[in-house]
Every structure is written in C-alpha cells, then in structure tokens.
Short mmCIF file of C-alpha atoms and ligand atoms in Angstrom, two decimals:
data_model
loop_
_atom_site.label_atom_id
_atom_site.label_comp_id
_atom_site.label_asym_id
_atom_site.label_seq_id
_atom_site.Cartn_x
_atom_site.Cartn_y
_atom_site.Cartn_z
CA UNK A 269 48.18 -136.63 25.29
CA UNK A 270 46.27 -133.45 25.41
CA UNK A 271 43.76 -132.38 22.92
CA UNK A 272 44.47 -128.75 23.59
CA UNK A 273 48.24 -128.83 23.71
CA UNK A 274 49.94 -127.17 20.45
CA UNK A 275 53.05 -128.02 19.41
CA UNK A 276 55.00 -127.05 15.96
CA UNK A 277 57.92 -125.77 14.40
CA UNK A 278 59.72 -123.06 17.51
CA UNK A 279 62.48 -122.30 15.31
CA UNK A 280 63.84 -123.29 12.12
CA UNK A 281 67.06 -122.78 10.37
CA UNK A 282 68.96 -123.02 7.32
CA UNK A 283 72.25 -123.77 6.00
CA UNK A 284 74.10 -124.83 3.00
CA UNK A 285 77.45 -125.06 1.32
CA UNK A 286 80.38 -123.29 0.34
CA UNK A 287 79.79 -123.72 -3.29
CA UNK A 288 77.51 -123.34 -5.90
CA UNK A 289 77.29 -124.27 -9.86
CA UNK A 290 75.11 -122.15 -11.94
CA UNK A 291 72.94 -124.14 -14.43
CA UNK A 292 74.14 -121.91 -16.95
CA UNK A 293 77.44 -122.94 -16.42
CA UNK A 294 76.20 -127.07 -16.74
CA UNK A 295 74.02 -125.94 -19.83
CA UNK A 296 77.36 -125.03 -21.50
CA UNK A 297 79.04 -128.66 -20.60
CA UNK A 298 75.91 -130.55 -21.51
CA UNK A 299 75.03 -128.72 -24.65
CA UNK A 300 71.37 -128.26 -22.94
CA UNK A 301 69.19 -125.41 -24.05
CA UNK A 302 69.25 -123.64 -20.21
CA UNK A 303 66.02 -122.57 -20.49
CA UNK A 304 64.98 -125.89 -20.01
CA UNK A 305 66.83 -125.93 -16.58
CA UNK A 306 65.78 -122.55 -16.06
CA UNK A 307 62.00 -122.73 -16.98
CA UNK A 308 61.75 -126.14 -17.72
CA UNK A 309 62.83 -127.32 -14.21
CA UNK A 310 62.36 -124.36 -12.49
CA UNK A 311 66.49 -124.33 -11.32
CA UNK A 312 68.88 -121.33 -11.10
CA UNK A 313 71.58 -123.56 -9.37
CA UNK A 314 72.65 -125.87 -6.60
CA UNK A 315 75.19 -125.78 -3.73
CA UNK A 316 78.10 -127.93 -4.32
CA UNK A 317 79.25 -129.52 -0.57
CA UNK A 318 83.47 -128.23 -0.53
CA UNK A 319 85.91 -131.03 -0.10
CA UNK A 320 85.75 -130.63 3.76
CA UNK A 321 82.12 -130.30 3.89
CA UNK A 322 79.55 -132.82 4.78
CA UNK A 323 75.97 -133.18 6.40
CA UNK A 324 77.48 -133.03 9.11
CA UNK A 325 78.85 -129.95 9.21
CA UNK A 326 75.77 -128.56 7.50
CA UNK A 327 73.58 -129.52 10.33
CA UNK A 328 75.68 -128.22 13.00
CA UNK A 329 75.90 -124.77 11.30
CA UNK A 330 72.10 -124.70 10.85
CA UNK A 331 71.65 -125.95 14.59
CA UNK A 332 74.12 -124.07 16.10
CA UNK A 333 72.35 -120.64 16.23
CA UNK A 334 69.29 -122.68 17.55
CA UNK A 335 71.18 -123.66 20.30
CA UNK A 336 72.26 -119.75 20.94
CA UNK A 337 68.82 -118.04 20.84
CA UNK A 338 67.12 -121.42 23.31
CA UNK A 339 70.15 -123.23 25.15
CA UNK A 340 70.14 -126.95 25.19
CA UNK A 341 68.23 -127.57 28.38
CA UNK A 342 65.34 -128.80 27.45
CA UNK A 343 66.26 -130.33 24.62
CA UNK A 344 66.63 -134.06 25.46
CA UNK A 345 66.56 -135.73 21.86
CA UNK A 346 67.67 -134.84 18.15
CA UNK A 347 66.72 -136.83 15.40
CA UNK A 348 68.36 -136.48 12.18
CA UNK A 349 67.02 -136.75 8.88
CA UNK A 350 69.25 -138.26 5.92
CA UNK A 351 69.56 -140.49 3.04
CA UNK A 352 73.33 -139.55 2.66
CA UNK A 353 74.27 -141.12 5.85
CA UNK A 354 78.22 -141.08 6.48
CA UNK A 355 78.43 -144.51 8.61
CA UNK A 356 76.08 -147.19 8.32
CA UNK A 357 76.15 -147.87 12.31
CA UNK A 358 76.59 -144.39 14.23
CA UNK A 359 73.77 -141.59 13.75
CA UNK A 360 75.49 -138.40 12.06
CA UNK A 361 73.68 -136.55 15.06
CA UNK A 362 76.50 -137.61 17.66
CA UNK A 363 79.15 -135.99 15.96
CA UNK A 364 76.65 -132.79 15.70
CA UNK A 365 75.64 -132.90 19.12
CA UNK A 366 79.57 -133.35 20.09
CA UNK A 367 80.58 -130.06 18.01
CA UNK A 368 77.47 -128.07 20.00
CA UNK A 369 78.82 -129.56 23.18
CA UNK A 370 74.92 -130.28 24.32
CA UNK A 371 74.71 -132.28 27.30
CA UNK A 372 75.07 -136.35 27.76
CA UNK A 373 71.72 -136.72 28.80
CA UNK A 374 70.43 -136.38 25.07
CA UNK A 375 69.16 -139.15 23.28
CA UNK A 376 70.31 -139.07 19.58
CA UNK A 377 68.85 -141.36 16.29
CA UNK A 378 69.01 -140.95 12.23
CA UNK A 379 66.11 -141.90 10.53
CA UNK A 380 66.03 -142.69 6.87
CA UNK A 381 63.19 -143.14 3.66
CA UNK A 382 64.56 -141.07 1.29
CA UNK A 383 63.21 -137.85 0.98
CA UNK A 384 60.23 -137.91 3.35
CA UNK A 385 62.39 -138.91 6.35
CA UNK A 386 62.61 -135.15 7.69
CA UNK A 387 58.82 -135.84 8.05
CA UNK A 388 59.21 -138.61 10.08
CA UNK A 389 61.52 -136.96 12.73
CA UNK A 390 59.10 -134.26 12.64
CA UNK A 391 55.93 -136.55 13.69
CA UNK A 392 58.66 -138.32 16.03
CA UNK A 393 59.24 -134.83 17.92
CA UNK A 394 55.73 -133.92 17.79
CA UNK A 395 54.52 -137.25 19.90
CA UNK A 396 57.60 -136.33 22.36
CA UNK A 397 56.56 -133.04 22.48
CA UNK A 398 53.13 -134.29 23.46
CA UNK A 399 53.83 -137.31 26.16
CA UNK A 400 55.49 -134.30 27.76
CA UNK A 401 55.58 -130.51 26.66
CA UNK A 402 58.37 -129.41 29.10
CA UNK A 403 60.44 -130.75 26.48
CA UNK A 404 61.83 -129.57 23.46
CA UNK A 405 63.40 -131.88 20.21
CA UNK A 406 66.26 -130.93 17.50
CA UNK A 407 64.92 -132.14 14.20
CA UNK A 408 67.66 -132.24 12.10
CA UNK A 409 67.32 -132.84 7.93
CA UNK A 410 70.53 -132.36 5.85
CA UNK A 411 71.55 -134.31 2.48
CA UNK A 412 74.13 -133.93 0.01
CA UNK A 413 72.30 -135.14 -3.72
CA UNK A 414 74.11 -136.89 -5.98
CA UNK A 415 73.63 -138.18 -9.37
CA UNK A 416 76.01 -139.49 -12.18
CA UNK A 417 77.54 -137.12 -14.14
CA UNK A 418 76.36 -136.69 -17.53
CA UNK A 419 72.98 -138.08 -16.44
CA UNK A 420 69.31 -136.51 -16.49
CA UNK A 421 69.67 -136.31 -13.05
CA UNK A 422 72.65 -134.14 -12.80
CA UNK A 423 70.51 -130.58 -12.94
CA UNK A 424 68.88 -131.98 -9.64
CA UNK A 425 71.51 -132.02 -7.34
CA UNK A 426 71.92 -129.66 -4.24
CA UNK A 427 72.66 -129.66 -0.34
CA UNK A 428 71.36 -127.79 2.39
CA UNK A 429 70.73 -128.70 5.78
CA UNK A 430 67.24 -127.58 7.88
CA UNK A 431 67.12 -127.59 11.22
CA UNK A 432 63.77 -127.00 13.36
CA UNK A 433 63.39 -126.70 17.73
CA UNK A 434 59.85 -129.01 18.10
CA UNK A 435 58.15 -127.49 20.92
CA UNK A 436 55.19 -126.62 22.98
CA UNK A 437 53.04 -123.11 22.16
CA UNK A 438 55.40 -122.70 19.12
CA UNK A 439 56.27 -119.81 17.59
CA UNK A 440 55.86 -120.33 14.16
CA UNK A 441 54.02 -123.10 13.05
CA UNK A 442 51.22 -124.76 15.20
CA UNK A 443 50.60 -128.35 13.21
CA UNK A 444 47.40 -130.72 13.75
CA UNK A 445 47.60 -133.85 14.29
CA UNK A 446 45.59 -135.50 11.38
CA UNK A 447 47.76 -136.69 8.79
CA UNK A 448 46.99 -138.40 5.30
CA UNK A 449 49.61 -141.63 4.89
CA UNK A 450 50.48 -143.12 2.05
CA UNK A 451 53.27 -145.66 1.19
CA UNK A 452 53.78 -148.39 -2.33
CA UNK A 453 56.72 -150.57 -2.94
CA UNK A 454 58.21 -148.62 -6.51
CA UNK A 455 61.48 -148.36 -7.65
CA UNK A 456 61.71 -144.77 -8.98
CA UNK A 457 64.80 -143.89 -7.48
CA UNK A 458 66.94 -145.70 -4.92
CA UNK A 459 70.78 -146.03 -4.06
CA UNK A 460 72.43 -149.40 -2.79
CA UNK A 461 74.88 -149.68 -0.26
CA UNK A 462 77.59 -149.64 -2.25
CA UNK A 463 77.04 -146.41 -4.94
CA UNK A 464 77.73 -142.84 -3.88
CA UNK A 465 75.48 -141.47 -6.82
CA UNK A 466 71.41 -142.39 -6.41
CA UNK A 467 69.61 -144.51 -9.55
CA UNK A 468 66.54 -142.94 -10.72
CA UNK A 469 63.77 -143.67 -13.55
CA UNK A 470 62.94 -140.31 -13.82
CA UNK A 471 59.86 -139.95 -15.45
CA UNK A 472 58.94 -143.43 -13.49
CA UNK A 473 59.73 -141.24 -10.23
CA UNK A 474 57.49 -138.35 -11.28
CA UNK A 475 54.53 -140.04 -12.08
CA UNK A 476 55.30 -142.45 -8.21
CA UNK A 477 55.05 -139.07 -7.00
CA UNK A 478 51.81 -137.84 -8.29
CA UNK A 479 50.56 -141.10 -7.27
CA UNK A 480 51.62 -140.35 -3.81
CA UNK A 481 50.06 -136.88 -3.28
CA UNK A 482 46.97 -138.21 -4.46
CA UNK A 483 47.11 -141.19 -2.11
CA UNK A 484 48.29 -139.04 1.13
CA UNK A 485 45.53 -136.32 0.20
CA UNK A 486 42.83 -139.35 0.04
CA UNK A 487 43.67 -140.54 2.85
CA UNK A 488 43.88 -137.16 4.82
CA UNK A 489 40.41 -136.64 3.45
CA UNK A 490 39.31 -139.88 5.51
CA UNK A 491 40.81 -138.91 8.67
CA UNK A 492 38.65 -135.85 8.51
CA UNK A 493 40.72 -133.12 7.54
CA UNK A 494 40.49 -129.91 5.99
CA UNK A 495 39.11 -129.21 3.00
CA UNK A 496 41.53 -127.92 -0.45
CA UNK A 497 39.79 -123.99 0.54
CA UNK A 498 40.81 -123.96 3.81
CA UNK A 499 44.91 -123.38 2.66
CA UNK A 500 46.96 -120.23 2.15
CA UNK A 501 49.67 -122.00 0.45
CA UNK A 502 51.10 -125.54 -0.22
CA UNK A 503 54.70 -126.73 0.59
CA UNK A 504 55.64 -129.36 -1.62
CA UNK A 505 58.37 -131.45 -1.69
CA UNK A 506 60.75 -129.57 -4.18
CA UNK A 507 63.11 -132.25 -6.04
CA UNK A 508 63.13 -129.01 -8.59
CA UNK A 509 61.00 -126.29 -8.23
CA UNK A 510 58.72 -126.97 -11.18
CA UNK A 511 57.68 -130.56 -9.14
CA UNK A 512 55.73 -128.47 -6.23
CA UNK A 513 53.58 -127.36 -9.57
CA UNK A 514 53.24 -130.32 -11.16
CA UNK A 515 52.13 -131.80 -7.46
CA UNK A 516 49.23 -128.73 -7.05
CA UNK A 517 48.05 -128.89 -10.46
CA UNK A 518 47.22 -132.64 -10.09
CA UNK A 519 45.66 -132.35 -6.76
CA UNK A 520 43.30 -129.60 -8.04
CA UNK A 521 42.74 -131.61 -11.24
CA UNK A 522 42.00 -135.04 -8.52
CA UNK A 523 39.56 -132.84 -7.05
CA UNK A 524 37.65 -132.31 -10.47
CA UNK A 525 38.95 -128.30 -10.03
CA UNK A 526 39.90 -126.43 -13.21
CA UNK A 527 43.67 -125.78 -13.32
CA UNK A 528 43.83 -122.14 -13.24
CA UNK A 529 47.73 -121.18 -13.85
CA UNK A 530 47.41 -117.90 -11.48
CA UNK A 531 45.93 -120.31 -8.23
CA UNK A 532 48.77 -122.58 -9.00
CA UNK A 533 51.12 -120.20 -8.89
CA UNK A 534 49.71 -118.41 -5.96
CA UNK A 535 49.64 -121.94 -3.80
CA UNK A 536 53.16 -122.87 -4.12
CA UNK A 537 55.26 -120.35 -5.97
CA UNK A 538 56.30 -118.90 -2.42
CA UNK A 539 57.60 -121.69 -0.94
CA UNK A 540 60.19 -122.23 -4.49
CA UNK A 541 62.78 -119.28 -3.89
CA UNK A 542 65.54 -121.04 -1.61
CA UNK A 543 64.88 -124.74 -3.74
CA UNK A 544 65.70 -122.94 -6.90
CA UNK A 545 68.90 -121.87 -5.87
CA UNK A 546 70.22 -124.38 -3.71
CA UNK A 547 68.90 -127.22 -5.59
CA UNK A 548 67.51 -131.02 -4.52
CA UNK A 549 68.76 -131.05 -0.70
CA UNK A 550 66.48 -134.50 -0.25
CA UNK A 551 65.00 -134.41 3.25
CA UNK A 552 65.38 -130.51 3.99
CA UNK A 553 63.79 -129.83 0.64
CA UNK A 554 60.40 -129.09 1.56
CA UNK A 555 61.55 -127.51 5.25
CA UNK A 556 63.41 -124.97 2.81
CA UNK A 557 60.52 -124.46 1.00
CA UNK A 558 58.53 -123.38 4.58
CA UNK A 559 61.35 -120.97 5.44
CA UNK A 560 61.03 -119.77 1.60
CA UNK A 561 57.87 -119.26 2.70
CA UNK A 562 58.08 -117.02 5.76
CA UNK A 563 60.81 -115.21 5.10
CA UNK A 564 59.00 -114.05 2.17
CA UNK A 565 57.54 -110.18 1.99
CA UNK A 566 53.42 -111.32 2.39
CA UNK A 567 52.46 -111.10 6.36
CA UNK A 568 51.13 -114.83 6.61
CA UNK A 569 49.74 -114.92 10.14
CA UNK A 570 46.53 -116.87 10.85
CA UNK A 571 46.89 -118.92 7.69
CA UNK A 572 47.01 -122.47 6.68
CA UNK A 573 49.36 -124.16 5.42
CA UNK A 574 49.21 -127.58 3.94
CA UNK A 575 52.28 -129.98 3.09
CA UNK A 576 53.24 -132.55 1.41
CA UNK A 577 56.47 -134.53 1.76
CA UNK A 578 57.25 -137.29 0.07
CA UNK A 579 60.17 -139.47 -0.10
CA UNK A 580 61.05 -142.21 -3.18
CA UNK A 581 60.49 -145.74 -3.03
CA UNK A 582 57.80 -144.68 -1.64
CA UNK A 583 56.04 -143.01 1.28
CA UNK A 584 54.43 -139.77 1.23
CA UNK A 585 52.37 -137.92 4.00
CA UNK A 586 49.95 -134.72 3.99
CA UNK A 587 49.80 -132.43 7.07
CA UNK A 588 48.49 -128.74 8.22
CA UNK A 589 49.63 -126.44 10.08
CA UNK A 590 48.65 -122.40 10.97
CA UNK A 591 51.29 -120.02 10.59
CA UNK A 592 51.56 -117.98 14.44
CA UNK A 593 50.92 -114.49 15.19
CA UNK A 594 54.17 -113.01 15.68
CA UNK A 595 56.09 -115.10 13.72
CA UNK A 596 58.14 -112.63 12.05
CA UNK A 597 59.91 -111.43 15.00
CA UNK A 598 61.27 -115.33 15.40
CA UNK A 599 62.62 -115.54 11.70
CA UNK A 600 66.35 -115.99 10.71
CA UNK A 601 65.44 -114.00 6.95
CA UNK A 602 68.88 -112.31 7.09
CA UNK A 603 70.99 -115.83 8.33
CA UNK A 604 69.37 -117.75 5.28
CA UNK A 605 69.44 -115.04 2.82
CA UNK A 606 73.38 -114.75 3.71
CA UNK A 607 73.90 -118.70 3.84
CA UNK A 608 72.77 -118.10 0.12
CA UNK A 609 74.55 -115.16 -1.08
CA UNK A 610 77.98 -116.58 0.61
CA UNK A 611 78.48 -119.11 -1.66
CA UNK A 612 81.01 -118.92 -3.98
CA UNK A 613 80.93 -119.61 -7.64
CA UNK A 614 82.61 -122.46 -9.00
CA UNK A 615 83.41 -123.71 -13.01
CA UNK A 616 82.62 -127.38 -14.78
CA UNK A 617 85.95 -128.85 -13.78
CA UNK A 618 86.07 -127.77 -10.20
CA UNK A 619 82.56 -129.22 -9.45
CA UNK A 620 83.29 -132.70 -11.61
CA UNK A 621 86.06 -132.76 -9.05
CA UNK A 622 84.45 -132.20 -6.10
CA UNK A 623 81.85 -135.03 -7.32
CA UNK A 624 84.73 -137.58 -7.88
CA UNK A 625 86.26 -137.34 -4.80
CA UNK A 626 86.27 -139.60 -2.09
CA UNK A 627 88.24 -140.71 0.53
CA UNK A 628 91.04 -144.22 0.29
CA UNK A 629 89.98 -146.74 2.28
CA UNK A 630 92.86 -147.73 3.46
CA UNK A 631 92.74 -146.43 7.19
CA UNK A 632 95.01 -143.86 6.66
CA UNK A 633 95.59 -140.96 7.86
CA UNK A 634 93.70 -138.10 5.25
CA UNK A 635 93.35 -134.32 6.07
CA UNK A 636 91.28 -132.52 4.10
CA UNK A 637 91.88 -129.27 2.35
CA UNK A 638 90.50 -125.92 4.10
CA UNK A 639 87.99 -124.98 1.75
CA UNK A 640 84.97 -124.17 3.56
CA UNK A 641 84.24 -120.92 5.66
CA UNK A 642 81.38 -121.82 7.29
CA UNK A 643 81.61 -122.46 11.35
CA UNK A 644 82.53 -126.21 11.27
CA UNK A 645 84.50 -128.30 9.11
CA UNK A 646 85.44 -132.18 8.29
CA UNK A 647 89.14 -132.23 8.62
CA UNK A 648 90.01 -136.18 7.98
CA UNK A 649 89.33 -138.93 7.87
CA UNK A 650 91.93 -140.97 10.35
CA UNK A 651 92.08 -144.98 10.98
CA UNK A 652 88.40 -145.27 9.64
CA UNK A 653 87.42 -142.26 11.30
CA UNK A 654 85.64 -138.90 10.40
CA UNK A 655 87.45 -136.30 12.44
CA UNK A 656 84.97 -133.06 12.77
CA UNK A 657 86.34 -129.20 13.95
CA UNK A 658 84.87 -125.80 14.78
CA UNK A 659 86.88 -123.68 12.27
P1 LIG B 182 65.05 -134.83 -18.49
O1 LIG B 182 64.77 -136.04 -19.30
O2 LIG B 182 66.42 -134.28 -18.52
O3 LIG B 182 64.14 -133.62 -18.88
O4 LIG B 182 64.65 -135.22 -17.00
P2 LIG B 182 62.74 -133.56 -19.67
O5 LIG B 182 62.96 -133.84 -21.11
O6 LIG B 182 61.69 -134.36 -18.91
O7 LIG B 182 62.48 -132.01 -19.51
C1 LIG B 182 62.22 -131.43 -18.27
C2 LIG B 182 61.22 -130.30 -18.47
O8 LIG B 182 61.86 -129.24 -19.21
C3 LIG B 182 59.99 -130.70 -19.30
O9 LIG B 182 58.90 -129.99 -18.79
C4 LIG B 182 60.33 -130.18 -20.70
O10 LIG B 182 59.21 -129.92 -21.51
C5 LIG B 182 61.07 -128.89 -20.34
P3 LIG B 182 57.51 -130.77 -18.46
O11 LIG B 182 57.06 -131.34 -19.74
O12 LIG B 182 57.88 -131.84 -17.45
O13 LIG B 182 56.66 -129.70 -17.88
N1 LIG B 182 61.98 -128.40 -21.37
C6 LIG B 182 62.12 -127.10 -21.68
N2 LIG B 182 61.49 -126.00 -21.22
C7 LIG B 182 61.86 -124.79 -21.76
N3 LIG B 182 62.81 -124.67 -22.74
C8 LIG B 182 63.45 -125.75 -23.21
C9 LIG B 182 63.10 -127.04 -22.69
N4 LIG B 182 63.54 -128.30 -22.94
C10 LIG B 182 62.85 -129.14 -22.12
N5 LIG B 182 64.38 -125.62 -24.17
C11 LIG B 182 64.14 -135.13 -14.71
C12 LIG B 182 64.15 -134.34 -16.00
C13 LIG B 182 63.55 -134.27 -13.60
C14 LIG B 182 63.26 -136.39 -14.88
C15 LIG B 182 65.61 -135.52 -14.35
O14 LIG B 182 66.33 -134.36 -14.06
C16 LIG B 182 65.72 -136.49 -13.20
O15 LIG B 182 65.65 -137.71 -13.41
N6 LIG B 182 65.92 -135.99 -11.94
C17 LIG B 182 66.03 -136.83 -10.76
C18 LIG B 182 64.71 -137.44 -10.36
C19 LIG B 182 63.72 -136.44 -9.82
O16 LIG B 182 64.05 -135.36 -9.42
N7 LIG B 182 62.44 -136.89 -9.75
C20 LIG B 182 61.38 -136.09 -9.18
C21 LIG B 182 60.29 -136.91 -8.51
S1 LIG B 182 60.93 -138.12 -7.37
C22 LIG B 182 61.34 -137.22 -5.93
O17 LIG B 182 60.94 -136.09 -5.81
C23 LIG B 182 62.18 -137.89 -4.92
C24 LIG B 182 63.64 -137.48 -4.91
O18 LIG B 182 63.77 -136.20 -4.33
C25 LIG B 182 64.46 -138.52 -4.15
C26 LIG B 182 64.05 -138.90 -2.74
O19 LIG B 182 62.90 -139.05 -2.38
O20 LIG B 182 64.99 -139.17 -1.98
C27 LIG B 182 64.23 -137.41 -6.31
#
C-alpha cells in the first residue's frame, strides 16, 4: 500500500422513495404535540418505500447515474450496505448489478451491523482501492426502517438509498486512513430473524450511542489523529436529526469544552437537511448527511471533515476526510434535491397500509401494484422469487 496514494468518495448519490408521511400528519394519529417531532426530534418527515419498492430498487436508482457519468469498467466489486436484507442467502447487490447490466467479472457481497455497516463497505473499498488504484468499488447503503406502529419508534422511520464510486485521486472526499474503533455487546436495538419491525430500548440506545462516540473518538485519539480544531464540520450518524447534536455536544463536553449552542450548531447542522426529511434510512443515514453537506450553499473546499458512524448493538467508528478542490462541479445537488421534492404525499391509512403489507408465502405467483415512478421497480414475487424491472 502506498503512503501517498489518496483515495475517497469519487461520486456519491442519492435516492429515495415514492412516498412520504409528514409528521404532522402522524402527530394528528398519535395525539403527539408535533413540535416535539418537529423540534424535539429534529423530523419534518420520512419516505414511505411504495408497495413495489424495495432496497433494491433504491440502490439501483441511486447507482444507476453513477454508472452513466464513469461506465462500469473499472469497477470490479460492489458491496452493499443493509440491515433490511431481502434474502438471507443472496446479496441484494446481484439483482442491482443485474438491472445495471455491469459486467460478470464483478465480485458482489452485503455486509451487515446495523447502522454502521455502510462504514464497513466503505473501509472495504478503501483497502481495494489501495492493493490496487486502477480500480474503482460501488459502495452501496440502502435500508427501509421499520418500527411498530403506535410505538416511540414510529417518528424514526425513513428509506433512502446512498450510493458512492471508491476511487483513486477522488473527487470529493480524500479520507485518511487512521480510524478510532469501537465496538460493546448492548442490546439497544436489534431485530430477529423472524420480525419485519426492529426492537429498540430507546433511551437505552441513545445513551449506547454516546458511549460509542466517546469510545471511537478515544480511540482515534490513540492512533494519532487529529485534534477536535482541526474540523469544519461533523457528520453524524442521523437516526433523527437532533441525535448528530446530542453526539457533538457530548464530545465537546468529553473534551472538558464548554457547550456553546452556536459551535454546535455550526459543526453539524449542515449535514441535517436531507435526514430531516427523509427520515432514519439506517446505513445511508450519515452518507446523506455528507451529501447534505456539499450540496449545501457554503464553498467547503480544503476543509475537514470528521465522521462518525455508528451502528446498534454496537460498533461505532471515527474517520476524516478533506473535502477536494473542485468538488462542486462533481455534485448531483439538482438529482437529490428532485429525489426529494418527487415524493408524493400520502395520509395515516395509506402509510399503516403500506407498513402491513407483505407478501404470502405460499410460492405463488404475486405481482405487485405499479406505484412507484422511479427508474426500477419490484414487480413480484414468483415461486419464492423477487422478480426486479426497469420501468
Ligand atoms: P420518545 O419517548 O417518543 O420521546 O422517544 P422523548 O420523550 O424522549 O422526547 C424526544 C425529545 O422531544 C426530547 O428531547 C423531549 O424533551 C422533546 P431531549 O430531551 O431528548 O432533548 N419533546 C419536545 N420538544 C418540543 N416540544 C414538545 C416536546 N415533547 C417532547 N412538545 C426516541 C424518542 C428517539 C427514543 C424514539 O423515537 C425511539 O426509540 N426511536 C428509535 C431508536 C433511535 O432512534 N435511537 C437513536 C440512537 S440508536 C441509533 O442511532 C441506531 C439506529 O439507527 C439503528 C441502527 O443502528 O441500525 C436506531
């Protein structure tokens, strides 16, 4: 590996659903006050997946117009990213890189640990990109949340997938290659095998967080890396927006800082504009956050940023990275901001049915409706198997 090689984030893109639920519209089923979504949680509202929507067909419409701008040629691997896995044997990234027709000669894995798993693929790419920088890899994070209805967890739901080119001399994001670690066996939050809706003790799961950035930032420290001064802006994992604040103010307050509100705010509240409005989407969460980030108004070049994923259960890692001169020119501000504004607007009973449905299991043969406009679709389900279409 060479010392002066940089690799990073080339390209990254977004994409979510069809649908979306307004909080207002769940404050006036669950009786809530919606400022406390609203300020309290720091949530607008959150893209509902339509019926023949999936991760699946998120990813390949956020991958897809990677593809376009760079061609598949050099891309030999994709790893995707997910805790809402659709089969417990074959990696969700087949069917993606069948629908983007990239070549055989492509070596495709899912990796899962709840929320911090898009990190993983990310450090995955970046040692590929390393052994040998003629080659490129397709990180792919997408996840559908999911809670009970009627439960706390219910205002934290979303979906979006992210998807980022890992390359050589990137244009966007240059990241080192010290990272702080940190992993504990909790049960905050969780989902067995046979539950579509995740468990969660949520204050439990906020606190196993806080622990976490503190542990990943320690150890980060140790493996000599820079100091709390030395970054522009923080992104945070974003369960709901008001978490990446929560997260800063405790770091400053580990590091015996005062907690002034206006630094806080100045640190993170950039990365929180897409997360607010799309909601938890797991492992693209804090990747949305980054592309919140850049596509924002402030010119960013030259500047550090500093993240910190973490995924329940727990694991939780800190890394840097330096945003590139010229990275504007490479942005997809008017793809995301449109992936956002598409959505349509759906009521109570048409989300509530949209949670509860799934599909028999009886092998059948089970079309689903055309619902979604986005570029890909999940049309069936047919002897046991998920049956994927361009639209
Ligand atoms: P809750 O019990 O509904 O809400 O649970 P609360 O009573 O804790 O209130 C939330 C905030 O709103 C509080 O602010 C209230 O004061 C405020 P805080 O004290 O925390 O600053 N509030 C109001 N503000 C203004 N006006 C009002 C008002 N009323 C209350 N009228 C909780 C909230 C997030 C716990 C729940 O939604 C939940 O369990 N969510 C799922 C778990 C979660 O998101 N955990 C986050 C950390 S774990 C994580 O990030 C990993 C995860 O992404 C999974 C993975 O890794 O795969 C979840």
């Amino acid at each position: 590996m060479s010392a002066d090689l940089t690799a990073g984030i080339h390209d990254l893109s977004v994409a979510t659903t069809q649908y979306v639920l307004t909080h207002e519209t769940l404050a006036r089923q669950t009786g809530a006050d919606v400022a406390k979504y609203h300020k309290g949680i720091g949530q607008q509202s959150m893209s509902v997946p339509a019926a023949d929507e999936d991760i699946v067909t998120m990813a390949a419409t956020a991958a897809a117009p990677i593809l376009a701008r760079h061609g598949s040629d050099r891309i030999r691997t994709i790893v995707f990213a997910t805790e809402t896995g659709i089969d417990q044997a074959k990696a969700a990234g087949i069917y993606v890189h069948s629908l983007l027709g990239m070549p055989s000669a492509t070596r495709v894995v899912e990796l899962k640990q709840a929320c911090y798993s898009g990190t993983a693929a990310l450090q995955f790419a970046l040692g590929l990109v390393h052994r040998d920088p003629s080659r490129q890899v397709l990180v792919i994070a997408a996840d559908s949340s999911k809670y009970e209805l009627g439960s706390s967890g219910e205002a934290t739901q979303g979906a979006a997938a992210v998807a980022m080119l890992v390359a050589a001399d990137p244009a966007l994001i240059r990241l080192d290659n010290t990272s702080g670690l940190f992993t504990a066996d909790i049960m905050d939050f969780w989902r067995p095998n046979y539950l579509t809706t995740a468990l969660v003790d949520g204050q439990e799961s906020i606190s196993a967080y806080l622990q976490a950035v503190e542990g990943a930032w320690k150890d980060y420290t140790e493996q000599g890396g820079r100091s709390l001064a030395d970054f522009g802006a923080f992104c945070y994992h974003q369960p709901f927006t008001k978490m990446a604040y929560k997260a800063h103010r405790h770091l400053l307050q580990y590091h015996g800082h005062d907690v002034d509100e206006a630094d806080v705010v100045r640190a993170v509240g950039r990365t929180t504009g897409y997360n607010s409005v799309i909601g938890n989407s797991y492992t693209a969460s804090m990747y949305l956050g980054l592309a919140a980030l850049l596509d924002g108004s402030d010119e960013l070049t030259g500047q550090s940023v500093g993240f910190l994923s973490y995924g329940s259960g727990s694991v939780a890692e800190f890394f840097a990275g330096d945003v590139v001169p010229g990275y504007r020119t490479h942005l997809r501000t008017d793809q995301h901001r449109a992936a956002i504004d598409r959505r349509a607007d759906i009521d109570y009973a048409t989300y509530r049915a949209l949670h509860q449905r799934s599909f028999p299991t009886d092998g059948g043969d089970h079309a689903t409706p055309r619902e979604t406009t986005g570029p890909y679709r999940l049309a069936g389900l047919s002897g046991h198997k998920r049956i994927y279409e361009p639209r």
